[in-house]
Short mmCIF file of C-alpha atoms and ligand atoms in Angstrom, two decimals:
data_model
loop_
_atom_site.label_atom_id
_atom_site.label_comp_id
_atom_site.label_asym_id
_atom_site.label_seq_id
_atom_site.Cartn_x
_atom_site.Cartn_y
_atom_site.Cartn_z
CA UNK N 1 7.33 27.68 11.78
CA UNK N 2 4.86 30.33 10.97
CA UNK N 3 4.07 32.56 13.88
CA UNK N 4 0.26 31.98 14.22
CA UNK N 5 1.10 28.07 15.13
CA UNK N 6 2.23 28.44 18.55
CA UNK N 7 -0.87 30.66 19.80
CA UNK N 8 -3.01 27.91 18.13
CA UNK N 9 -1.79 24.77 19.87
CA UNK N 10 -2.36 26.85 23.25
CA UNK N 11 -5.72 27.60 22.52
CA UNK N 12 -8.80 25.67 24.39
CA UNK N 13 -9.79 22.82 22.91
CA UNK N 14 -12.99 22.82 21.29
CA UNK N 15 -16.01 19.79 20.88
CA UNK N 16 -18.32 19.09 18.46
CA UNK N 17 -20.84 20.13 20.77
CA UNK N 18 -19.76 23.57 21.25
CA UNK N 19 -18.87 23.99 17.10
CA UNK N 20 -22.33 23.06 15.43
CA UNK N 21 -24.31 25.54 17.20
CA UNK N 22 -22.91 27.76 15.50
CA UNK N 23 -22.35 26.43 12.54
CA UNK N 24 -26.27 26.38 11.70
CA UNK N 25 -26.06 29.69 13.23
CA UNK N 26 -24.09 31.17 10.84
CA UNK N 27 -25.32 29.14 7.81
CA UNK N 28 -22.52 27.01 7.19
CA UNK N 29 -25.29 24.42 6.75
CA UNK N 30 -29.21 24.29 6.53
CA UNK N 31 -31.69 22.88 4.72
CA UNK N 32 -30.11 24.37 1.72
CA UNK N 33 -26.53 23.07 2.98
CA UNK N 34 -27.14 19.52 4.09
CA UNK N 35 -23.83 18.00 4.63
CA UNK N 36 -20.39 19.72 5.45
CA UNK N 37 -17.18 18.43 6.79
CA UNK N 38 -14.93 20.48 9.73
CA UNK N 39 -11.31 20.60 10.39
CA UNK N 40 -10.09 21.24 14.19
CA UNK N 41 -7.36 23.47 13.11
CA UNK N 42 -5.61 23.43 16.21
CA UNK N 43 -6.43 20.16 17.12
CA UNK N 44 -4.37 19.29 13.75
CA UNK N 45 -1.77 21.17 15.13
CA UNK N 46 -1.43 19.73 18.83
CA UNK N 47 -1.19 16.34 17.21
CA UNK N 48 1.64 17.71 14.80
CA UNK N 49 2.91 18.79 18.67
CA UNK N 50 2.43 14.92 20.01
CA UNK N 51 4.56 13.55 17.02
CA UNK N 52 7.14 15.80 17.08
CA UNK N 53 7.43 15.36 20.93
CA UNK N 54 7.52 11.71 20.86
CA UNK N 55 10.47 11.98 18.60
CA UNK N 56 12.06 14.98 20.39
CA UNK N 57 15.07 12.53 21.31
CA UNK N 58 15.87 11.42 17.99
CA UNK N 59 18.64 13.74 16.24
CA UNK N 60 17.46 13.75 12.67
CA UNK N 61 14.00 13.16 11.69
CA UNK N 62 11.56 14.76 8.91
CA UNK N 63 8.27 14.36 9.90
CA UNK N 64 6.10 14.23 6.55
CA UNK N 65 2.07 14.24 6.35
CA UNK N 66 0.46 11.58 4.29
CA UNK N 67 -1.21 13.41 1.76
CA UNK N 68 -3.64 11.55 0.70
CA UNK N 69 -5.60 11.23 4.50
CA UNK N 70 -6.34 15.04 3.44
CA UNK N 71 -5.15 16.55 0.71
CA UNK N 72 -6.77 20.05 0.81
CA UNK N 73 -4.92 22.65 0.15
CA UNK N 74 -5.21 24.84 3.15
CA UNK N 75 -4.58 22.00 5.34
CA UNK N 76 -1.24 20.94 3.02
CA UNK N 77 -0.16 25.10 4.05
CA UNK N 78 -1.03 24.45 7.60
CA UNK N 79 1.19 21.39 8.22
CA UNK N 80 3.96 23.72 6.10
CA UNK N 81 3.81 26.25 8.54
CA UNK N 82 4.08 23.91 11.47
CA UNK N 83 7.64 22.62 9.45
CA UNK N 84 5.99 19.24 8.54
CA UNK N 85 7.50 17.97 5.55
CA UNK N 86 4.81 15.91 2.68
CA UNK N 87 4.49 12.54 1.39
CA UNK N 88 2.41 12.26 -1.91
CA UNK N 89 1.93 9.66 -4.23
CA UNK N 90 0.57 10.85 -7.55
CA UNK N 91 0.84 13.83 -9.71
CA UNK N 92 -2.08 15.40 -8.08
CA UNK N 93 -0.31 15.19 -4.84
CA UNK N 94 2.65 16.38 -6.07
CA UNK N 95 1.15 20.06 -7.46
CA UNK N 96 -0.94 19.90 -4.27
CA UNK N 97 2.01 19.59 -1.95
CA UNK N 98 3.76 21.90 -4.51
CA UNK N 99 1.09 24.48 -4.90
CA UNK N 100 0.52 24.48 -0.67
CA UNK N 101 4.44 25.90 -0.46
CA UNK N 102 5.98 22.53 0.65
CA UNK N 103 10.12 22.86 -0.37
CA UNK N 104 10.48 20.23 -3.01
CA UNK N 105 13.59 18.82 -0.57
CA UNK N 106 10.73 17.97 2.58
CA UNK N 107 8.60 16.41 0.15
CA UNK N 108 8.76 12.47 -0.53
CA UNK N 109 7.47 10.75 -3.18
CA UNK N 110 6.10 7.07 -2.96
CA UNK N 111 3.31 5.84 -5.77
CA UNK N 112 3.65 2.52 -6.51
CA UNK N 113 2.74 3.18 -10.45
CA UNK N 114 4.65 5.91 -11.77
CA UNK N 115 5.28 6.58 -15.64
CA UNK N 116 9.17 8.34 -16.76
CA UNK N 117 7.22 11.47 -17.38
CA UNK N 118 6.16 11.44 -13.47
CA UNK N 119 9.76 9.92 -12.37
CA UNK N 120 11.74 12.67 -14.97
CA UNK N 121 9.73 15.69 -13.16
CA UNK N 122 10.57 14.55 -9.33
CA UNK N 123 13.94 14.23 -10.46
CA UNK N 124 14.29 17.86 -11.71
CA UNK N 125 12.03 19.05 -9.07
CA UNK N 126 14.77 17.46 -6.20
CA UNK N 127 11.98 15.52 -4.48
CA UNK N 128 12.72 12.76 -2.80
CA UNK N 129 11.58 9.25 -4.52
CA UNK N 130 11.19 5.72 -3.02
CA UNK N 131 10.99 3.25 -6.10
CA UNK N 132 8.83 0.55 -5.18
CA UNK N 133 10.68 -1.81 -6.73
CA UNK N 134 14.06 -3.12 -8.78
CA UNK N 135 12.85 -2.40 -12.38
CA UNK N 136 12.03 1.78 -10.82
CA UNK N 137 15.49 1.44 -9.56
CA UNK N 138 16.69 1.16 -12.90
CA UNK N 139 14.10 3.80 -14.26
CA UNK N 140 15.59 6.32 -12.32
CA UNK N 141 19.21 4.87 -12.98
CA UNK N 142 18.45 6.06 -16.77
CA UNK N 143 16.42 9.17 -16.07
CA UNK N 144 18.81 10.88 -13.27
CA UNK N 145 21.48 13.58 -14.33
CA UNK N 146 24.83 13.62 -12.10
CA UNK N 147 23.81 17.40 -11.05
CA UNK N 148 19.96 15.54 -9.48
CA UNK N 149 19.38 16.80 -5.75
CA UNK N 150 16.51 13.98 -4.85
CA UNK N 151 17.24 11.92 -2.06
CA UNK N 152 16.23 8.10 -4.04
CA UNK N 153 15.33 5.18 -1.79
CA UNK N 154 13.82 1.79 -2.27
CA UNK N 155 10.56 0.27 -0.98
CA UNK N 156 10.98 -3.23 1.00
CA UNK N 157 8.22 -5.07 1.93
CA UNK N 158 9.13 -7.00 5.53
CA UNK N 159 6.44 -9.45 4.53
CA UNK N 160 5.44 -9.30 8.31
CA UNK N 161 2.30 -10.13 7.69
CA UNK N 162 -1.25 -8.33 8.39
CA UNK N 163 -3.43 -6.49 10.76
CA UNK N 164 -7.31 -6.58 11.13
CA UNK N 165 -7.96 -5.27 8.30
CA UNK N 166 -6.53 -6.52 4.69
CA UNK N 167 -7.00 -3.91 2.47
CA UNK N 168 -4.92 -1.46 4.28
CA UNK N 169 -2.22 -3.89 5.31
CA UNK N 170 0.92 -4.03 3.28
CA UNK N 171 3.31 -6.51 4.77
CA UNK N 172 1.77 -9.50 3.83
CA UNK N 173 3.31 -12.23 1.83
CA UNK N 174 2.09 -11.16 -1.75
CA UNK N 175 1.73 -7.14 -1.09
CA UNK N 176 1.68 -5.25 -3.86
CA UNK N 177 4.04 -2.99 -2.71
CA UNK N 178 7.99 -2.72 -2.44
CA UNK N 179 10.31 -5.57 -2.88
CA UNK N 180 9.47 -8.81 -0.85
CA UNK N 181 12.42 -9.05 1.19
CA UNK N 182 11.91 -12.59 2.13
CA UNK N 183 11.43 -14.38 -0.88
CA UNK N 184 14.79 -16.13 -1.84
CA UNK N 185 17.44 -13.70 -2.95
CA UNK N 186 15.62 -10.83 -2.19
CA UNK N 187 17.58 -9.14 0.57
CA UNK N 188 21.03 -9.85 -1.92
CA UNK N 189 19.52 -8.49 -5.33
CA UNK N 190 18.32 -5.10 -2.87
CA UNK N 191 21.97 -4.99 -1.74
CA UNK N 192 22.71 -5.36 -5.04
CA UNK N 193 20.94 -2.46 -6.59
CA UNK N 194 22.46 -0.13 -3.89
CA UNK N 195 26.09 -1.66 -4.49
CA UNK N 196 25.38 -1.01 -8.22
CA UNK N 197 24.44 2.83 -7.71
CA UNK N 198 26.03 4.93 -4.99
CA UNK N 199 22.76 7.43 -5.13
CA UNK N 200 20.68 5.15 -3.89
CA UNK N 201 20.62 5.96 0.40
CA UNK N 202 17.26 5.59 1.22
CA UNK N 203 15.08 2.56 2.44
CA UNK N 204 11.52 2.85 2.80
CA UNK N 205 8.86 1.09 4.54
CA UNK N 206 5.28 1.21 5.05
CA UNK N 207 3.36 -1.84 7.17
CA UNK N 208 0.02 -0.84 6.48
CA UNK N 209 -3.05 1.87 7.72
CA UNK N 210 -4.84 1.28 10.42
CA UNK N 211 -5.30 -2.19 11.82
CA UNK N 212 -1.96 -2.74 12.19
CA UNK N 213 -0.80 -3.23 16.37
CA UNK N 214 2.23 -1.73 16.54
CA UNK N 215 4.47 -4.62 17.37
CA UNK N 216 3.67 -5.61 13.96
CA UNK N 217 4.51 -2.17 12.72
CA UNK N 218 7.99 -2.20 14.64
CA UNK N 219 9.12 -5.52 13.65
CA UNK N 220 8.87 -4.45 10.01
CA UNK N 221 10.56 -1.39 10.61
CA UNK N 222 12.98 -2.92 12.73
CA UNK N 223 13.53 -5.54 9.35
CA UNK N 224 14.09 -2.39 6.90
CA UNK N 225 16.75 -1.40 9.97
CA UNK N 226 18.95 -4.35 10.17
CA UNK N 227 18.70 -4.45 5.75
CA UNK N 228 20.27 -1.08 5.67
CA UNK N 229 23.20 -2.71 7.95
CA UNK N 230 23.28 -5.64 5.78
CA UNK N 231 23.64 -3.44 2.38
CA UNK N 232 26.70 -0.79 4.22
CA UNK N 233 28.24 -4.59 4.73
CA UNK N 234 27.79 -5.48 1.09
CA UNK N 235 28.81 -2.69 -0.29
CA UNK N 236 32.03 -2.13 2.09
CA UNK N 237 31.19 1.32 3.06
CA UNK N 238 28.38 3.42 4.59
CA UNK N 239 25.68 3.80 2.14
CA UNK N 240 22.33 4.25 3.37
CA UNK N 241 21.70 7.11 4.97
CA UNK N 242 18.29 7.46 5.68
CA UNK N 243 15.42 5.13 7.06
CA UNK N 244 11.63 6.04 5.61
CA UNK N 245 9.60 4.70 8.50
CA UNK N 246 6.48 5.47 6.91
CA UNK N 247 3.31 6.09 8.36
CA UNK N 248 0.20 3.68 9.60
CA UNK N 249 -0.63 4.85 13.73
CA UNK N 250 -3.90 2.85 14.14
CA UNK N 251 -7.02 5.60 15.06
CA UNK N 252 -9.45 5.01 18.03
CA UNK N 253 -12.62 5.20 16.65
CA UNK N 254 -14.61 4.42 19.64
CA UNK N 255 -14.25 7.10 21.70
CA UNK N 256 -12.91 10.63 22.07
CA UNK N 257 -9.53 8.72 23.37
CA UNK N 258 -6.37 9.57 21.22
CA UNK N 259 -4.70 5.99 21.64
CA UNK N 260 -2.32 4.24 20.72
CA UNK N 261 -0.35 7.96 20.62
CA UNK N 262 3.03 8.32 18.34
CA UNK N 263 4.73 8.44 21.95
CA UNK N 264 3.56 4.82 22.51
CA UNK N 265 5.00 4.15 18.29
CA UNK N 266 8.11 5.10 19.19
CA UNK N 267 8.37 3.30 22.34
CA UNK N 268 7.15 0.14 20.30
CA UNK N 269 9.85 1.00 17.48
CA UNK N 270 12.92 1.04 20.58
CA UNK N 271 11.72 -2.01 22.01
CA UNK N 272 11.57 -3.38 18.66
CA UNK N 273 15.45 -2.28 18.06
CA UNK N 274 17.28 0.15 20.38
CA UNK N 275 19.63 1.39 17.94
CA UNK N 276 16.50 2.66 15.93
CA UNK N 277 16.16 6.02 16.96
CA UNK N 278 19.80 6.57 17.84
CA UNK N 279 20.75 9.12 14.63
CA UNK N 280 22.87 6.35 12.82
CA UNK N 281 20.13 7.21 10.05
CA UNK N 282 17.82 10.29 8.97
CA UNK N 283 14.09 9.60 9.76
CA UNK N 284 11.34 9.94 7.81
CA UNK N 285 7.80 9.34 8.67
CA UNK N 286 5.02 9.59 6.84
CA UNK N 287 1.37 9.92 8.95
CA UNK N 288 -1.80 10.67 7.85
CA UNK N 289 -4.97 9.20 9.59
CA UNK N 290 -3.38 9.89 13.03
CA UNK N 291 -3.02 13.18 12.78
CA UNK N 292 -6.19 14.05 11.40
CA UNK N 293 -8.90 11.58 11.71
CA UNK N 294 -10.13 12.85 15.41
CA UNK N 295 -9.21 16.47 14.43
CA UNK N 296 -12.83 16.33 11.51
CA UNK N 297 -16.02 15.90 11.70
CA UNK N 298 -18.82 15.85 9.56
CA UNK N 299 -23.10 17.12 10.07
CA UNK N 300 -25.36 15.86 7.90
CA UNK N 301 -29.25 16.79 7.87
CA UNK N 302 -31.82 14.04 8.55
CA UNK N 303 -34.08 14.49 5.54
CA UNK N 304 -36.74 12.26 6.24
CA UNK N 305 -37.26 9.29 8.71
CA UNK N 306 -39.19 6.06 7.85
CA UNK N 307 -39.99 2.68 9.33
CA UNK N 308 -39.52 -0.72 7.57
CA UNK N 309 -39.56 -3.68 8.58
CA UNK N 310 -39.85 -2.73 12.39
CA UNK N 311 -36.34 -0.75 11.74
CA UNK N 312 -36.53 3.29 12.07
CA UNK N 313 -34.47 4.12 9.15
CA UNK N 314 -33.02 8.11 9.44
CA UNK N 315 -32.06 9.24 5.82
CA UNK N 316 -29.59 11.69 5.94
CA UNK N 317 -27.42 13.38 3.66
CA UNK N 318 -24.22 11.81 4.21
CA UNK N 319 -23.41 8.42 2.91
CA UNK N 320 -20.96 6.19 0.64
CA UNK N 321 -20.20 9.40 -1.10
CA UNK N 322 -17.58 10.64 2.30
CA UNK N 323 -17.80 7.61 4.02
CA UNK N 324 -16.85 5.35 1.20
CA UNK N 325 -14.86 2.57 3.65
CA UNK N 326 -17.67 2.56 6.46
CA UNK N 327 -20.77 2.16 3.78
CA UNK N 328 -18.70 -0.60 2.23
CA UNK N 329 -17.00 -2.32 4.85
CA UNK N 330 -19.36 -1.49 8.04
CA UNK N 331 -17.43 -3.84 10.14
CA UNK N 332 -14.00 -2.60 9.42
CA UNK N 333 -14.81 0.86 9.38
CA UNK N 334 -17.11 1.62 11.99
CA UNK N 335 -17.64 5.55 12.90
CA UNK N 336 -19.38 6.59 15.87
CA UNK N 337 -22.64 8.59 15.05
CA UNK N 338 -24.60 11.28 17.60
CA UNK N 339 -27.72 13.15 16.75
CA UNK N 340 -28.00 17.00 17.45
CA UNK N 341 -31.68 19.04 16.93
CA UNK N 342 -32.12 21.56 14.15
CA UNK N 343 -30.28 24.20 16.30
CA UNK N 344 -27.46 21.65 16.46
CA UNK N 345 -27.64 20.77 19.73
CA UNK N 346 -27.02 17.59 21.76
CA UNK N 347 -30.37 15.69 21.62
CA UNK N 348 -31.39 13.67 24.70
CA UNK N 349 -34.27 12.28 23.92
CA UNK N 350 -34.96 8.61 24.83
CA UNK N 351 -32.48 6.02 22.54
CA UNK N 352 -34.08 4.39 19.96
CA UNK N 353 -32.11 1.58 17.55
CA UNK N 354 -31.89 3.33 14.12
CA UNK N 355 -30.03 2.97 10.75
CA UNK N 356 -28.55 5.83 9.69
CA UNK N 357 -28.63 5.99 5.80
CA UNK N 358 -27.20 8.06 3.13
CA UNK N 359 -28.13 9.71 -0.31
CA UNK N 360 -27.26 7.35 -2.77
CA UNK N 361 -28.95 4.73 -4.77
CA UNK N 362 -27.43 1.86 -3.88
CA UNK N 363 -28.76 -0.41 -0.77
CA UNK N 364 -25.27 -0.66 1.07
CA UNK N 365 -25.71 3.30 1.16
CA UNK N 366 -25.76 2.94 5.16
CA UNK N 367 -23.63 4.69 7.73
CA UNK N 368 -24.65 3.16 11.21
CA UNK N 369 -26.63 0.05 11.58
CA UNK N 370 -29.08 -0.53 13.99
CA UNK N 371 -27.46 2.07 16.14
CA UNK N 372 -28.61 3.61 19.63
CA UNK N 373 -29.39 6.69 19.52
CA UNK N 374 -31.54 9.61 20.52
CA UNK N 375 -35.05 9.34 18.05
CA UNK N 376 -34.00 11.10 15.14
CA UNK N 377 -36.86 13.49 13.26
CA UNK N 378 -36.73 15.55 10.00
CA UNK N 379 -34.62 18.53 10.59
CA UNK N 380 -31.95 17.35 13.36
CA UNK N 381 -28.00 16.80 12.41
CA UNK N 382 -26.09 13.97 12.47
CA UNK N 383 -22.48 13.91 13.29
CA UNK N 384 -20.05 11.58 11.81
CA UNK N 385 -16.96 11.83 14.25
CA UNK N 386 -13.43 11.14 13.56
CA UNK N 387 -13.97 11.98 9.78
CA UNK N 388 -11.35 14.65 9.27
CA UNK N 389 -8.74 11.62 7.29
CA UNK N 390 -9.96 9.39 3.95
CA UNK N 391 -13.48 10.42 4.60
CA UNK N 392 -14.92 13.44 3.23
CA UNK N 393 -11.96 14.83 1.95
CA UNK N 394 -11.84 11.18 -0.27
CA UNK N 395 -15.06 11.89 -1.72
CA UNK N 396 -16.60 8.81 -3.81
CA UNK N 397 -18.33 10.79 -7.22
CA UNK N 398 -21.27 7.97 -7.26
CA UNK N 399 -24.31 9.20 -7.97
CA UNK N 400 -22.45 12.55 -9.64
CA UNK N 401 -23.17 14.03 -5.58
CA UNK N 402 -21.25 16.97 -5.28
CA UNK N 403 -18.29 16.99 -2.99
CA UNK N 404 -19.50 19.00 0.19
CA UNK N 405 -17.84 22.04 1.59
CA UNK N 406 -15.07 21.75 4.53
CA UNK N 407 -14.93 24.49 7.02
CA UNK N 408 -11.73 24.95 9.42
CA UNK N 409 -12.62 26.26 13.03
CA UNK N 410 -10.77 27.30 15.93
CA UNK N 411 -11.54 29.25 19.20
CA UNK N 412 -12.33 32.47 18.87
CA UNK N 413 -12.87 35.72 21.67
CA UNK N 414 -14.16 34.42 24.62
CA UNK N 415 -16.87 31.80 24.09
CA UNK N 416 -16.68 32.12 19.65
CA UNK N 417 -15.57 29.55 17.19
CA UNK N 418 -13.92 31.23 13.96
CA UNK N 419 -14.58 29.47 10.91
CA UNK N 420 -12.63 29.40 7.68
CA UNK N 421 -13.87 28.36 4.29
CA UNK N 422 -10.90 25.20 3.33
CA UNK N 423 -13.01 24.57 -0.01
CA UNK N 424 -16.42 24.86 -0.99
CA UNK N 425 -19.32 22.95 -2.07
CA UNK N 426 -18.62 21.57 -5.69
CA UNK N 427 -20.43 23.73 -8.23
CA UNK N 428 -23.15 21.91 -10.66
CA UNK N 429 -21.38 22.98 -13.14
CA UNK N 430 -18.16 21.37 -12.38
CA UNK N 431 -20.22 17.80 -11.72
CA UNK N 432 -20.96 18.30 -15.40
CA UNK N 433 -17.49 19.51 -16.77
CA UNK N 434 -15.65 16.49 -15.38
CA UNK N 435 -18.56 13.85 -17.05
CA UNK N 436 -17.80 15.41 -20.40
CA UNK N 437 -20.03 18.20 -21.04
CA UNK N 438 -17.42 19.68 -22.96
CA UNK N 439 -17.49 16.41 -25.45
CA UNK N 440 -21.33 16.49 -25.29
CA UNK N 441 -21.44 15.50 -29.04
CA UNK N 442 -18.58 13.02 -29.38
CA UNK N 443 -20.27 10.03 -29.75
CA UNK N 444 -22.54 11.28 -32.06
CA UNK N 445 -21.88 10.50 -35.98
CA UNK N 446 -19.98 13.32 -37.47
CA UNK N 447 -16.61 14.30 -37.94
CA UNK N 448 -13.25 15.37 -35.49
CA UNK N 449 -13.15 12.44 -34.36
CA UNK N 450 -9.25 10.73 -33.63
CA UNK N 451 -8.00 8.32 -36.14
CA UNK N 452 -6.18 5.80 -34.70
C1 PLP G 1 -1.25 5.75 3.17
C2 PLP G 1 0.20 5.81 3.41
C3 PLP G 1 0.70 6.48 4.53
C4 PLP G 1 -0.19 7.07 5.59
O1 PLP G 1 -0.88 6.10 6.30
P1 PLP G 1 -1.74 6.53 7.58
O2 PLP G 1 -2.40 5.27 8.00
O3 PLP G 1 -2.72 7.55 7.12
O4 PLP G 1 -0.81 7.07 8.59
C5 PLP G 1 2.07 6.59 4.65
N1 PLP G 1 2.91 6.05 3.74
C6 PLP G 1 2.46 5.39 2.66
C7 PLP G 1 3.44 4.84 1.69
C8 PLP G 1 1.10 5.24 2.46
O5 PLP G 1 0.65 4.56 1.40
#
């Protein structure tokens, strides 16, 4: 663990309240600046703390961070540093957990889609692979040399069913993911596979993100448990070793509450089966949204407000472009949305029901609907809380907005807040590298163009 973590977690927690201040203060945003995330660096870490505590009694566990609920660098380094191992699942991931200094033995890889190419270089890298599925078993069974160091497992799906919400649930009947373990013959052609090749030690499984009650989450883990008994039995001698538990602790995004916490998971999982946690098998989990969602916000300026229709409309800067799932799915997604003055600033002036809009050109471009709130006016900030997973570090390109800069902050001497750059505001120039500027001409008549 790198040195600077401990002193971190002991710091005094620190609220949105007492960050944006001093955040317009020192220019992190303005007119100029309209919209920037912020990372709770050692908020991120205390929740690393929680999970590690609530599985304190367990004898073997890696603890891995879902890479895609925030894949920025910096952050990748930080959960390094605190000895968190990394779950990715695509290339990107993979050079992002690589380039952030994650071992390639305490990372895990899980896409569902991967081509040989992708497969071949996890292999020879020694990271760990879960194959979603029979046909990736035999992938791998081709593509591995004798002398290969990954730790290879295999994706179930307990076909538990779903939570509240069905496009981040992935136990139901016709998932796309892992092998349905109970459709007929399932559970025999898994133990199977393993019987067939002795490398295979691993099973993985992953209920779903967010929406999922935990009960639900246990009982599928608790199904991937009693499989790995039933394949040792079929194949007359201890073969898996290691149970990937995956990730999914549902977020509070109500209030400043941390609840459920990944103490109250792993009571769920004993309940669910005792024999769980007992060190019979190596652990893995894999969280993302839990351990960062409260730990990020985002400030956006109000622009301009308007009336229509008898509404007060605030448009603001932030929108479908970081909060994709809330401007699509406003009922599954809700975020909770406070309005600071142009000094940033609690304001706490008289409520007033508002929409609170975004950027974009599309009419579902809306954040908070008919919310409460103090009157919002041209020049004040609004905060998006519980951001800092899948929001603004997911950034939707529509509209070719640039992806907005994310600043870390901690506590600095005596009353201060230290912020850190964790990436900038995209360039214009890179908006117009990645829509082809390079290719300006290529569908123009002429030739160099590929014959095919
Ligand atoms: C997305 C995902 C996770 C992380 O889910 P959270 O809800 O962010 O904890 C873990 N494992 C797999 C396989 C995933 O797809």
């Amino acid at each position: 663990m790198h040195p600077v973590v401990p002193a971190l977690v002991e710091s005094a927690p620190l609220t949105v309240a007492d960050v944006l201040p001093r955040a317009v203060a020192a220019g992190l945003v303005g007119p100029d600046r309209p919209v920037a995330g912020f990372l709770d660096t050692a908020g991120v870490l205390r929740a690393v703390e929680g999970l590690r505590a609530a599985f304190s009694g367990v004898p073997d566990v890696l603890h891995t961070f879902a890479a895609k609920a925030c894949p920025l660098v910096p952050v990748l380094r930080l959960m390094a540093a605190a000895g968190m191992g990394c779950e990715v699942a695509s290339p990107g991931e993979l050079r992002l957990a690589l380039a952030a200094g994650f071992p390639p033995g305490r990372i895990v890889l899980d896409s569902p889609v991967k081509t040989e190419a992708e497969l071949r270089e996890a292999l020879e890298l020694g990271v760990a692979v879960n194959a979603d599925n029979l046909a990736e078993v035999e992938r791998i069974a081709r593509l591995r040399r004798p002398d290969c160091s990954s730790v290879l497992g295999l994706r179930v799906n307990p076909q538990v069913g779903g939570g509240a919400i069905a496009a981040t649930s992935t136990a139901t009947v016709h998932s796309k993911f892992g092998v349905a373990l109970r459709d007929a013959g399932a559970a025999d052609r898994v133990a199977d596979a393993f019987a067939r090749h002795p490398w295979l030690t691993r099973l993985h499984v992953h209920v779903g993100s967010q929406g999922c009650p935990l009960p639900l989450i246990a009982e599928g883990v608790a199904a991937a448990h009693r499989l790995a008994a039933a394949v040792d039995a079929r194949v007359g001698e201890r073969r898996v070793t290691g149970l990937d538990i995956g990730g999914g602790l549902p977020v509070n995004f109500a209030d400043d509450r941390v609840t459920p916490t990944h103490a109250e998971y792993a009571a769920a999982l004993r309940e669910a089966e005792p024999a769980l946690l007992d060190g019979r098998y190596r652990l893995v989990t894999e969280f993302g949204r839990s351990l960062l969602a409260k730990n990020g916000f985002l400030a956006a300026r109000v622009e301009y407000v308007k009336d229509a229709g008898g509404r007060r409309v605030a448009l603001t800067h932030a929108g479908a472009q970081v909060a994709t799932r809330t401007a699509l799915l406003p009922d599954a997604w809700p975020l909770r949305v406070s309005a600071f003055g142009p000094d940033g600033r609690a304001k706490t002036s008289a409520a007033l029901r508002q929409d609170v809009a975004g950027p974009l050109c599309f009419a579902g471009d809306v954040v908070a609907h008919g919310r409460e709130l103090p009157e919002l006016a041209e020049g004040d900030w609004v905060v998006l809380h519980d951001t800092g997973a899948y929001c603004f570090t997911a950034p939707w390109s529509y509209n070719s907005l640039p992806r907005p800069a994310v600043h870390g902050y901690r506590a600095g001497d005596g009353a201060g807040v230290v912020f850190a750059t964790v990436r900038e505001a995209q360039p214009v120039e890179e908006i117009l590298r990645e829509n082809g500027l390079d290719h300006a001409d290529a569908l123009l008549d002429g030739p160099g163009g590929t014959a095919g």
